[in-house]
């Protein structure tokens, strides 16, 4: 493990950028950027276009380590290059931003009010490649739709089982049991989830470290105990579909919680913008998310 990167993620001021849209969400991400589906005819062309979008974001002067601690990448992005360097190396060496990798293979069908992660038999090999590419940590997402105790327990059990596999590979896992912001019993789900997470955290050894990526809680500071837990490197928040202004407002009410936004970061970016327009739009997004992450109410 890179100790300086660990220290940056644990104690640095800023937020984590999520640039990890996968095969299923890439067309939507491109469409939001102004690149419609008739611009590409196959998956290879699609991923080339999304890498161009991510490259434009990462190489922008607004994508600055003063404000951004880390960035989460998709597998194809990890294996692609920016200015002749693999993306993670470019982030770490040129930008001083810590690289993470999305490692899950998407969501299973809903059962017991949740969506578990699909099976991932190739994870060990992916983790080997992540180490070769100088990745610091990983991210994996499940979704909670209902306050179903059995389902939420299954989500956390699976997340920590895979998390230990990632720890054994020498990486820091970001455990992401997202609670759907449109759930009618979101606050109840968050209480159950907090208890399940604490139960698992308390069973970790003193050498095991994880991060948590959670929906911004309905009740401010619900996750304070998680943020203070000795086995938790950092707790970050997903925007979950909230517009950036609303996500920032909710985030700022939670002490110690920092952003890991995706769409809320890139919503105002467009392929047809000049570089100046693009950089100004990205800078405005970065500044507002940074402020919400460090200036608490």
PDB file of C-alpha atoms in Angstrom:
ATOM      1  CA  UNK A   1       0.000   0.000   0.000  1.00  0.00           C
ATOM      2  CA  UNK A   2       1.164   3.520  -0.800  1.00  0.00           C
ATOM      3  CA  UNK A   3       1.411   5.191   2.623  1.00  0.00           C
ATOM      4  CA  UNK A   4       1.377   8.760   1.306  1.00  0.00           C
ATOM      5  CA  UNK A   5      -1.784   8.028  -0.668  1.00  0.00           C
ATOM      6  CA  UNK A   6      -3.340   6.425   2.420  1.00  0.00           C
ATOM      7  CA  UNK A   7      -2.563   9.538   4.454  1.00  0.00           C
ATOM      8  CA  UNK A   8      -4.000  11.792   1.743  1.00  0.00           C
ATOM      9  CA  UNK A   9      -7.270   9.878   1.566  1.00  0.00           C
ATOM     10  CA  UNK A  10      -7.608   9.578   5.340  1.00  0.00           C
ATOM     11  CA  UNK A  11      -6.795  13.150   6.336  1.00  0.00           C
ATOM     12  CA  UNK A  12      -6.773  15.310   3.218  1.00  0.00           C
ATOM     13  CA  UNK A  13      -9.259  18.083   2.479  1.00  0.00           C
ATOM     14  CA  UNK A  14     -11.323  17.599  -0.648  1.00  0.00           C
ATOM     15  CA  UNK A  15     -13.521  14.990  -2.307  1.00  0.00           C
ATOM     16  CA  UNK A  16     -13.358  11.940  -4.564  1.00  0.00           C
ATOM     17  CA  UNK A  17     -14.454  12.212  -8.187  1.00  0.00           C
ATOM     18  CA  UNK A  18     -16.454   9.274  -9.549  1.00  0.00           C
ATOM     19  CA  UNK A  19     -15.527   8.702 -13.211  1.00  0.00           C
ATOM     20  CA  UNK A  20     -16.538   5.052 -13.246  1.00  0.00           C
ATOM     21  CA  UNK A  21     -19.674   4.813 -15.379  1.00  0.00           C
ATOM     22  CA  UNK A  22     -19.731   1.237 -16.695  1.00  0.00           C
ATOM     23  CA  UNK A  23     -21.111  -0.377 -19.855  1.00  0.00           C
ATOM     24  CA  UNK A  24     -24.721  -0.014 -18.775  1.00  0.00           C
ATOM     25  CA  UNK A  25     -24.518   3.625 -17.691  1.00  0.00           C
ATOM     26  CA  UNK A  26     -22.017   4.866 -20.277  1.00  0.00           C
ATOM     27  CA  UNK A  27     -24.606   5.714 -22.995  1.00  0.00           C
ATOM     28  CA  UNK A  28     -26.467   7.927 -20.514  1.00  0.00           C
ATOM     29  CA  UNK A  29     -23.235   9.585 -19.373  1.00  0.00           C
ATOM     30  CA  UNK A  30     -22.280  10.285 -22.993  1.00  0.00           C
ATOM     31  CA  UNK A  31     -25.769  11.596 -23.799  1.00  0.00           C
ATOM     32  CA  UNK A  32     -25.560  13.988 -20.826  1.00  0.00           C
ATOM     33  CA  UNK A  33     -22.252  15.142 -22.300  1.00  0.00           C
ATOM     34  CA  UNK A  34     -23.902  15.754 -25.693  1.00  0.00           C
ATOM     35  CA  UNK A  35     -22.666  12.594 -27.448  1.00  0.00           C
ATOM     36  CA  UNK A  36     -25.720  10.721 -28.705  1.00  0.00           C
ATOM     37  CA  UNK A  37     -25.932   7.012 -29.514  1.00  0.00           C
ATOM     38  CA  UNK A  38     -25.790   7.622 -33.271  1.00  0.00           C
ATOM     39  CA  UNK A  39     -22.216   8.877 -32.719  1.00  0.00           C
ATOM     40  CA  UNK A  40     -20.946   5.307 -32.232  1.00  0.00           C
ATOM     41  CA  UNK A  41     -21.837   1.935 -33.716  1.00  0.00           C
ATOM     42  CA  UNK A  42     -20.325  -0.526 -31.236  1.00  0.00           C
ATOM     43  CA  UNK A  43     -19.036  -0.855 -27.685  1.00  0.00           C
ATOM     44  CA  UNK A  44     -15.415  -0.218 -28.654  1.00  0.00           C
ATOM     45  CA  UNK A  45     -16.301   3.138 -30.230  1.00  0.00           C
ATOM     46  CA  UNK A  46     -18.483   3.990 -27.237  1.00  0.00           C
ATOM     47  CA  UNK A  47     -15.668   3.355 -24.759  1.00  0.00           C
ATOM     48  CA  UNK A  48     -13.265   5.358 -26.914  1.00  0.00           C
ATOM     49  CA  UNK A  49     -15.618   8.342 -26.758  1.00  0.00           C
ATOM     50  CA  UNK A  50     -16.146   8.060 -23.011  1.00  0.00           C
ATOM     51  CA  UNK A  51     -12.376   7.838 -22.484  1.00  0.00           C
ATOM     52  CA  UNK A  52     -12.033  11.055 -24.480  1.00  0.00           C
ATOM     53  CA  UNK A  53     -14.599  12.652 -22.156  1.00  0.00           C
ATOM     54  CA  UNK A  54     -12.786  11.423 -19.048  1.00  0.00           C
ATOM     55  CA  UNK A  55      -9.431  12.483 -20.455  1.00  0.00           C
ATOM     56  CA  UNK A  56     -10.793  15.981 -20.997  1.00  0.00           C
ATOM     57  CA  UNK A  57     -11.968  16.071 -17.377  1.00  0.00           C
ATOM     58  CA  UNK A  58      -8.767  14.661 -15.885  1.00  0.00           C
ATOM     59  CA  UNK A  59      -6.416  16.862 -17.929  1.00  0.00           C
ATOM     60  CA  UNK A  60      -8.405  20.027 -17.214  1.00  0.00           C
ATOM     61  CA  UNK A  61      -6.642  22.501 -14.908  1.00  0.00           C
ATOM     62  CA  UNK A  62      -9.853  22.471 -12.849  1.00  0.00           C
ATOM     63  CA  UNK A  63      -9.231  18.809 -11.982  1.00  0.00           C
ATOM     64  CA  UNK A  64      -6.802  19.798  -9.268  1.00  0.00           C
ATOM     65  CA  UNK A  65      -5.455  17.885  -6.245  1.00  0.00           C
ATOM     66  CA  UNK A  66      -6.020  20.988  -4.121  1.00  0.00           C
ATOM     67  CA  UNK A  67      -9.707  20.041  -4.239  1.00  0.00           C
ATOM     68  CA  UNK A  68      -9.800  16.413  -5.438  1.00  0.00           C
ATOM     69  CA  UNK A  69      -8.283  13.658  -3.306  1.00  0.00           C
ATOM     70  CA  UNK A  70      -9.031  10.675  -5.527  1.00  0.00           C
ATOM     71  CA  UNK A  71     -10.790   9.489  -8.663  1.00  0.00           C
ATOM     72  CA  UNK A  72     -12.702   6.247  -9.272  1.00  0.00           C
ATOM     73  CA  UNK A  73     -12.080   4.680 -12.675  1.00  0.00           C
ATOM     74  CA  UNK A  74     -13.837   2.099 -14.819  1.00  0.00           C
ATOM     75  CA  UNK A  75     -11.827  -0.961 -15.910  1.00  0.00           C
ATOM     76  CA  UNK A  76     -11.407   0.237 -19.517  1.00  0.00           C
ATOM     77  CA  UNK A  77     -10.240   3.612 -18.229  1.00  0.00           C
ATOM     78  CA  UNK A  78      -7.604   1.914 -16.085  1.00  0.00           C
ATOM     79  CA  UNK A  79      -6.317   0.076 -19.146  1.00  0.00           C
ATOM     80  CA  UNK A  80      -6.330   3.202 -21.321  1.00  0.00           C
ATOM     81  CA  UNK A  81      -3.690   5.914 -21.471  1.00  0.00           C
ATOM     82  CA  UNK A  82      -3.595   9.682 -21.083  1.00  0.00           C
ATOM     83  CA  UNK A  83      -0.690  11.463 -22.751  1.00  0.00           C
ATOM     84  CA  UNK A  84       1.152   8.155 -23.074  1.00  0.00           C
ATOM     85  CA  UNK A  85       0.672   7.131 -19.421  1.00  0.00           C
ATOM     86  CA  UNK A  86      -1.791   4.652 -17.973  1.00  0.00           C
ATOM     87  CA  UNK A  87      -4.627   6.604 -16.402  1.00  0.00           C
ATOM     88  CA  UNK A  88      -3.813   5.709 -12.790  1.00  0.00           C
ATOM     89  CA  UNK A  89      -0.169   6.712 -13.273  1.00  0.00           C
ATOM     90  CA  UNK A  90      -1.229   9.985 -14.883  1.00  0.00           C
ATOM     91  CA  UNK A  91      -3.540  10.711 -11.946  1.00  0.00           C
ATOM     92  CA  UNK A  92      -0.928   9.858  -9.331  1.00  0.00           C
ATOM     93  CA  UNK A  93       2.204  11.259 -10.969  1.00  0.00           C
ATOM     94  CA  UNK A  94       0.911  14.258 -12.917  1.00  0.00           C
ATOM     95  CA  UNK A  95      -2.074  15.252 -10.784  1.00  0.00           C
ATOM     96  CA  UNK A  96      -1.229  13.852  -7.323  1.00  0.00           C
ATOM     97  CA  UNK A  97      -4.739  12.349  -7.224  1.00  0.00           C
ATOM     98  CA  UNK A  98      -5.247   8.858  -5.790  1.00  0.00           C
ATOM     99  CA  UNK A  99      -6.642   6.272  -8.269  1.00  0.00           C
ATOM    100  CA  UNK A 100      -9.448   3.839  -7.407  1.00  0.00           C
ATOM    101  CA  UNK A 101     -11.104   1.166  -9.570  1.00  0.00           C
ATOM    102  CA  UNK A 102     -14.723   0.052  -9.842  1.00  0.00           C
ATOM    103  CA  UNK A 103     -14.600  -3.756  -9.590  1.00  0.00           C
ATOM    104  CA  UNK A 104     -18.202  -4.969  -9.424  1.00  0.00           C
ATOM    105  CA  UNK A 105     -19.970  -6.453 -12.451  1.00  0.00           C
ATOM    106  CA  UNK A 106     -23.298  -4.747 -11.919  1.00  0.00           C
ATOM    107  CA  UNK A 107     -26.436  -5.520  -9.962  1.00  0.00           C
ATOM    108  CA  UNK A 108     -28.469  -8.709  -9.634  1.00  0.00           C
ATOM    109  CA  UNK A 109     -32.273  -8.675  -9.832  1.00  0.00           C
ATOM    110  CA  UNK A 110     -34.068  -7.221  -6.825  1.00  0.00           C
ATOM    111  CA  UNK A 111     -34.844  -9.627  -3.990  1.00  0.00           C
ATOM    112  CA  UNK A 112     -35.841  -8.925  -0.371  1.00  0.00           C
ATOM    113  CA  UNK A 113     -35.895  -5.210  -1.161  1.00  0.00           C
ATOM    114  CA  UNK A 114     -32.264  -5.043  -2.324  1.00  0.00           C
ATOM    115  CA  UNK A 115     -30.024  -5.644  -5.306  1.00  0.00           C
ATOM    116  CA  UNK A 116     -26.892  -7.599  -4.518  1.00  0.00           C
ATOM    117  CA  UNK A 117     -23.812  -7.531  -6.712  1.00  0.00           C
ATOM    118  CA  UNK A 118     -23.640 -10.032  -9.541  1.00  0.00           C
ATOM    119  CA  UNK A 119     -21.129 -12.880  -9.119  1.00  0.00           C
ATOM    120  CA  UNK A 120     -17.580 -11.836  -9.979  1.00  0.00           C
ATOM    121  CA  UNK A 121     -15.446 -14.958 -10.555  1.00  0.00           C
ATOM    122  CA  UNK A 122     -12.692 -12.956 -12.270  1.00  0.00           C
ATOM    123  CA  UNK A 123     -12.107 -10.608  -9.347  1.00  0.00           C
ATOM    124  CA  UNK A 124      -8.743 -12.048  -8.277  1.00  0.00           C
ATOM    125  CA  UNK A 125      -7.275 -11.505 -11.734  1.00  0.00           C
ATOM    126  CA  UNK A 126      -8.743  -8.010 -11.896  1.00  0.00           C
ATOM    127  CA  UNK A 127      -7.146  -7.184  -8.546  1.00  0.00           C
ATOM    128  CA  UNK A 128      -3.793  -8.454  -9.858  1.00  0.00           C
ATOM    129  CA  UNK A 129      -4.112  -6.094 -12.829  1.00  0.00           C
ATOM    130  CA  UNK A 130      -5.162  -3.270 -10.534  1.00  0.00           C
ATOM    131  CA  UNK A 131      -1.939  -3.708  -8.571  1.00  0.00           C
ATOM    132  CA  UNK A 132       0.052  -3.766 -11.807  1.00  0.00           C
ATOM    133  CA  UNK A 133      -1.631  -0.500 -12.816  1.00  0.00           C
ATOM    134  CA  UNK A 134      -0.824   1.124  -9.422  1.00  0.00           C
ATOM    135  CA  UNK A 135      -4.425   1.353  -8.241  1.00  0.00           C
ATOM    136  CA  UNK A 136      -4.810   2.281  -4.548  1.00  0.00           C
ATOM    137  CA  UNK A 137      -8.325   1.057  -3.824  1.00  0.00           C
ATOM    138  CA  UNK A 138     -11.540  -0.324  -5.278  1.00  0.00           C
ATOM    139  CA  UNK A 139     -15.266   0.397  -5.303  1.00  0.00           C
ATOM    140  CA  UNK A 140     -18.262  -1.934  -5.519  1.00  0.00           C
ATOM    141  CA  UNK A 141     -21.939  -1.027  -5.454  1.00  0.00           C
ATOM    142  CA  UNK A 142     -25.111  -2.665  -4.142  1.00  0.00           C
ATOM    143  CA  UNK A 143     -28.518  -0.987  -3.859  1.00  0.00           C
ATOM    144  CA  UNK A 144     -31.066  -0.969  -1.033  1.00  0.00           C
ATOM    145  CA  UNK A 145     -34.631  -0.211  -2.114  1.00  0.00           C
ATOM    146  CA  UNK A 146     -36.603  -1.093   1.016  1.00  0.00           C
ATOM    147  CA  UNK A 147     -36.083  -1.227   4.788  1.00  0.00           C
ATOM    148  CA  UNK A 148     -35.885  -5.013   4.713  1.00  0.00           C
ATOM    149  CA  UNK A 149     -33.561  -6.195   7.491  1.00  0.00           C
ATOM    150  CA  UNK A 150     -32.863  -9.553   5.830  1.00  0.00           C
ATOM    151  CA  UNK A 151     -32.011  -7.914   2.513  1.00  0.00           C
ATOM    152  CA  UNK A 152     -29.805  -5.225   4.070  1.00  0.00           C
ATOM    153  CA  UNK A 153     -27.928  -7.881   6.045  1.00  0.00           C
ATOM    154  CA  UNK A 154     -27.351  -9.815   2.793  1.00  0.00           C
ATOM    155  CA  UNK A 155     -25.961  -6.658   1.152  1.00  0.00           C
ATOM    156  CA  UNK A 156     -23.506  -5.918   3.945  1.00  0.00           C
ATOM    157  CA  UNK A 157     -22.483  -9.579   4.296  1.00  0.00           C
ATOM    158  CA  UNK A 158     -21.652  -9.720   0.581  1.00  0.00           C
ATOM    159  CA  UNK A 159     -19.878  -6.365   0.585  1.00  0.00           C
ATOM    160  CA  UNK A 160     -17.586  -7.292   3.473  1.00  0.00           C
ATOM    161  CA  UNK A 161     -16.924 -10.784   2.138  1.00  0.00           C
ATOM    162  CA  UNK A 162     -15.667  -9.271  -1.116  1.00  0.00           C
ATOM    163  CA  UNK A 163     -14.015  -6.444   0.810  1.00  0.00           C
ATOM    164  CA  UNK A 164     -11.801  -8.898   2.676  1.00  0.00           C
ATOM    165  CA  UNK A 165     -10.752 -10.428  -0.655  1.00  0.00           C
ATOM    166  CA  UNK A 166      -9.723  -6.941  -1.789  1.00  0.00           C
ATOM    167  CA  UNK A 167      -7.849  -6.230   1.453  1.00  0.00           C
ATOM    168  CA  UNK A 168      -5.916  -9.487   1.026  1.00  0.00           C
ATOM    169  CA  UNK A 169      -4.844  -8.224  -2.409  1.00  0.00           C
ATOM    170  CA  UNK A 170      -3.311  -5.167  -0.741  1.00  0.00           C
ATOM    171  CA  UNK A 171      -5.966  -2.657  -1.808  1.00  0.00           C
ATOM    172  CA  UNK A 172      -8.429  -0.537   0.162  1.00  0.00           C
ATOM    173  CA  UNK A 173     -12.068  -1.389  -0.662  1.00  0.00           C
ATOM    174  CA  UNK A 174     -14.768   1.264  -0.903  1.00  0.00           C
ATOM    175  CA  UNK A 175     -17.882  -0.547   0.308  1.00  0.00           C
ATOM    176  CA  UNK A 176     -20.937   1.026  -1.335  1.00  0.00           C
ATOM    177  CA  UNK A 177     -24.374  -0.113  -0.162  1.00  0.00           C
ATOM    178  CA  UNK A 178     -26.399   2.682  -1.782  1.00  0.00           C
ATOM    179  CA  UNK A 179     -29.802   3.464  -0.314  1.00  0.00           C
ATOM    180  CA  UNK A 180     -32.153   4.560  -3.106  1.00  0.00           C
ATOM    181  CA  UNK A 181     -32.977   8.237  -2.497  1.00  0.00           C
ATOM    182  CA  UNK A 182     -36.527   7.582  -3.749  1.00  0.00           C
ATOM    183  CA  UNK A 183     -37.203   4.849  -1.199  1.00  0.00           C
ATOM    184  CA  UNK A 184     -40.325   5.519   0.885  1.00  0.00           C
ATOM    185  CA  UNK A 185     -38.568   4.254   4.015  1.00  0.00           C
ATOM    186  CA  UNK A 186     -35.066   5.577   3.310  1.00  0.00           C
ATOM    187  CA  UNK A 187     -34.401   6.763   6.870  1.00  0.00           C
ATOM    188  CA  UNK A 188     -35.360   3.378   8.333  1.00  0.00           C
ATOM    189  CA  UNK A 189     -33.098   1.628   5.794  1.00  0.00           C
ATOM    190  CA  UNK A 190     -30.232   3.875   6.873  1.00  0.00           C
ATOM    191  CA  UNK A 191     -30.673   2.960  10.536  1.00  0.00           C
ATOM    192  CA  UNK A 192     -30.640  -0.762   9.739  1.00  0.00           C
ATOM    193  CA  UNK A 193     -27.670  -0.312   7.421  1.00  0.00           C
ATOM    194  CA  UNK A 194     -25.670   1.613  10.021  1.00  0.00           C
ATOM    195  CA  UNK A 195     -26.116  -1.184  12.565  1.00  0.00           C
ATOM    196  CA  UNK A 196     -25.095  -3.846  10.039  1.00  0.00           C
ATOM    197  CA  UNK A 197     -22.032  -1.859   8.969  1.00  0.00           C
ATOM    198  CA  UNK A 198     -20.938  -1.344  12.574  1.00  0.00           C
ATOM    199  CA  UNK A 199     -21.331  -5.056  13.252  1.00  0.00           C
ATOM    200  CA  UNK A 200     -18.978  -5.901  10.384  1.00  0.00           C
ATOM    201  CA  UNK A 201     -16.522  -3.113  11.148  1.00  0.00           C
ATOM    202  CA  UNK A 202     -16.195  -4.280  14.739  1.00  0.00           C
ATOM    203  CA  UNK A 203     -15.131  -7.729  13.499  1.00  0.00           C
ATOM    204  CA  UNK A 204     -12.258  -6.450  11.340  1.00  0.00           C
ATOM    205  CA  UNK A 205      -8.686  -6.917  12.521  1.00  0.00           C
ATOM    206  CA  UNK A 206      -6.481  -3.936  13.393  1.00  0.00           C
ATOM    207  CA  UNK A 207      -4.716  -4.258  10.039  1.00  0.00           C
ATOM    208  CA  UNK A 208      -7.918  -4.213   7.965  1.00  0.00           C
ATOM    209  CA  UNK A 209      -9.059  -0.853   6.585  1.00  0.00           C
ATOM    210  CA  UNK A 210     -12.096   0.010   4.497  1.00  0.00           C
ATOM    211  CA  UNK A 211     -13.838   3.048   3.098  1.00  0.00           C
ATOM    212  CA  UNK A 212     -17.596   3.498   2.915  1.00  0.00           C
ATOM    213  CA  UNK A 213     -19.593   5.164   0.150  1.00  0.00           C
ATOM    214  CA  UNK A 214     -23.126   5.904   1.284  1.00  0.00           C
ATOM    215  CA  UNK A 215     -26.169   7.859   0.207  1.00  0.00           C
ATOM    216  CA  UNK A 216     -26.445  11.209   1.972  1.00  0.00           C
ATOM    217  CA  UNK A 217     -28.583  10.307   5.009  1.00  0.00           C
ATOM    218  CA  UNK A 218     -32.078  11.657   5.535  1.00  0.00           C
ATOM    219  CA  UNK A 219     -31.168  12.577   9.116  1.00  0.00           C
ATOM    220  CA  UNK A 220     -27.981  14.622   9.255  1.00  0.00           C
ATOM    221  CA  UNK A 221     -24.992  12.969  10.979  1.00  0.00           C
ATOM    222  CA  UNK A 222     -26.623   9.531  11.034  1.00  0.00           C
ATOM    223  CA  UNK A 223     -23.257   8.077  10.044  1.00  0.00           C
ATOM    224  CA  UNK A 224     -21.108   9.943  12.584  1.00  0.00           C
ATOM    225  CA  UNK A 225     -20.236   6.699  14.396  1.00  0.00           C
ATOM    226  CA  UNK A 226     -19.083   5.145  11.118  1.00  0.00           C
ATOM    227  CA  UNK A 227     -16.963   8.186  10.252  1.00  0.00           C
ATOM    228  CA  UNK A 228     -15.207   7.939  13.636  1.00  0.00           C
ATOM    229  CA  UNK A 229     -14.662   4.159  13.505  1.00  0.00           C
ATOM    230  CA  UNK A 230     -10.951   3.200  13.654  1.00  0.00           C
ATOM    231  CA  UNK A 231     -11.253   0.718  10.771  1.00  0.00           C
ATOM    232  CA  UNK A 232     -12.789   3.311   8.434  1.00  0.00           C
ATOM    233  CA  UNK A 233     -10.336   5.337   6.358  1.00  0.00           C
ATOM    234  CA  UNK A 234     -13.008   7.724   5.059  1.00  0.00           C
ATOM    235  CA  UNK A 235     -16.749   7.900   4.502  1.00  0.00           C
ATOM    236  CA  UNK A 236     -17.790   9.451   1.200  1.00  0.00           C
ATOM    237  CA  UNK A 237     -21.228  10.250  -0.161  1.00  0.00           C
ATOM    238  CA  UNK A 238     -22.791   9.561  -3.530  1.00  0.00           C
ATOM    239  CA  UNK A 239     -25.108  12.159  -5.025  1.00  0.00           C
ATOM    240  CA  UNK A 240     -27.671   9.454  -5.804  1.00  0.00           C
ATOM    241  CA  UNK A 241     -29.546  11.443  -8.415  1.00  0.00           C
ATOM    242  CA  UNK A 242     -29.904  14.686  -6.472  1.00  0.00           C
ATOM    243  CA  UNK A 243     -29.062  17.779  -8.542  1.00  0.00           C
ATOM    244  CA  UNK A 244     -25.677  19.177  -7.530  1.00  0.00           C
ATOM    245  CA  UNK A 245     -27.042  22.140  -5.575  1.00  0.00           C
ATOM    246  CA  UNK A 246     -29.356  19.912  -3.524  1.00  0.00           C
ATOM    247  CA  UNK A 247     -26.679  17.252  -3.036  1.00  0.00           C
ATOM    248  CA  UNK A 248     -24.229  19.887  -1.811  1.00  0.00           C
ATOM    249  CA  UNK A 249     -26.783  21.370   0.557  1.00  0.00           C
ATOM    250  CA  UNK A 250     -27.552  17.982   2.110  1.00  0.00           C
ATOM    251  CA  UNK A 251     -23.891  16.963   2.236  1.00  0.00           C
ATOM    252  CA  UNK A 252     -22.826  20.134   4.056  1.00  0.00           C
ATOM    253  CA  UNK A 253     -25.053  19.225   7.015  1.00  0.00           C
ATOM    254  CA  UNK A 254     -23.047  16.060   7.738  1.00  0.00           C
ATOM    255  CA  UNK A 255     -19.827  16.535   9.707  1.00  0.00           C
ATOM    256  CA  UNK A 256     -16.888  14.552   8.360  1.00  0.00           C
ATOM    257  CA  UNK A 257     -18.732  13.301   5.273  1.00  0.00           C
ATOM    258  CA  UNK A 258     -17.143  14.204   1.926  1.00  0.00           C
ATOM    259  CA  UNK A 259     -18.452  13.874  -1.623  1.00  0.00           C
ATOM    260  CA  UNK A 260     -17.833  11.179  -4.190  1.00  0.00           C
ATOM    261  CA  UNK A 261     -20.082  12.558  -6.902  1.00  0.00           C
ATOM    262  CA  UNK A 262     -20.427  11.427 -10.500  1.00  0.00           C
ATOM    263  CA  UNK A 263     -23.296  13.045 -12.371  1.00  0.00           C
ATOM    264  CA  UNK A 264     -23.358  16.013 -10.000  1.00  0.00           C
ATOM    265  CA  UNK A 265     -19.734  16.652 -10.972  1.00  0.00           C
ATOM    266  CA  UNK A 266     -20.174  16.453 -14.749  1.00  0.00           C
ATOM    267  CA  UNK A 267     -23.754  17.645 -15.305  1.00  0.00           C
ATOM    268  CA  UNK A 268     -22.790  21.003 -16.821  1.00  0.00           C
ATOM    269  CA  UNK A 269     -20.083  19.647 -19.145  1.00  0.00           C
ATOM    270  CA  UNK A 270     -20.689  19.341 -22.880  1.00  0.00           C
ATOM    271  CA  UNK A 271     -18.670  18.036 -25.787  1.00  0.00           C
ATOM    272  CA  UNK A 272     -19.416  21.202 -27.780  1.00  0.00           C
ATOM    273  CA  UNK A 273     -18.003  23.586 -25.178  1.00  0.00           C
ATOM    274  CA  UNK A 274     -14.751  25.341 -25.953  1.00  0.00           C
ATOM    275  CA  UNK A 275     -11.907  24.372 -23.636  1.00  0.00           C
ATOM    276  CA  UNK A 276     -12.369  27.642 -21.796  1.00  0.00           C
ATOM    277  CA  UNK A 277     -16.109  27.055 -21.331  1.00  0.00           C
ATOM    278  CA  UNK A 278     -15.483  23.448 -20.289  1.00  0.00           C
ATOM    279  CA  UNK A 279     -12.821  24.381 -17.739  1.00  0.00           C
ATOM    280  CA  UNK A 280     -14.984  27.151 -16.253  1.00  0.00           C
ATOM    281  CA  UNK A 281     -17.969  24.783 -15.896  1.00  0.00           C
ATOM    282  CA  UNK A 282     -15.837  22.067 -14.315  1.00  0.00           C
ATOM    283  CA  UNK A 283     -14.177  24.560 -11.964  1.00  0.00           C
ATOM    284  CA  UNK A 284     -17.576  25.777 -10.757  1.00  0.00           C
ATOM    285  CA  UNK A 285     -18.636  22.180 -10.048  1.00  0.00           C
ATOM    286  CA  UNK A 286     -15.363  21.306  -8.315  1.00  0.00           C
ATOM    287  CA  UNK A 287     -15.431  24.429  -6.151  1.00  0.00           C
ATOM    288  CA  UNK A 288     -19.028  23.913  -5.015  1.00  0.00           C
ATOM    289  CA  UNK A 289     -18.538  20.220  -4.183  1.00  0.00           C
ATOM    290  CA  UNK A 290     -15.296  20.976  -2.349  1.00  0.00           C
ATOM    291  CA  UNK A 291     -16.977  23.683  -0.312  1.00  0.00           C
ATOM    292  CA  UNK A 292     -19.817  21.338   0.673  1.00  0.00           C
ATOM    293  CA  UNK A 293     -17.281  18.670   1.646  1.00  0.00           C
ATOM    294  CA  UNK A 294     -15.158  20.802   3.957  1.00  0.00           C
ATOM    295  CA  UNK A 295     -17.320  23.740   5.079  1.00  0.00           C
ATOM    296  CA  UNK A 296     -19.861  22.181   7.395  1.00  0.00           C
ATOM    297  CA  UNK A 297     -22.901  23.894   8.826  1.00  0.00           C
TER     298      UNK A 297
END
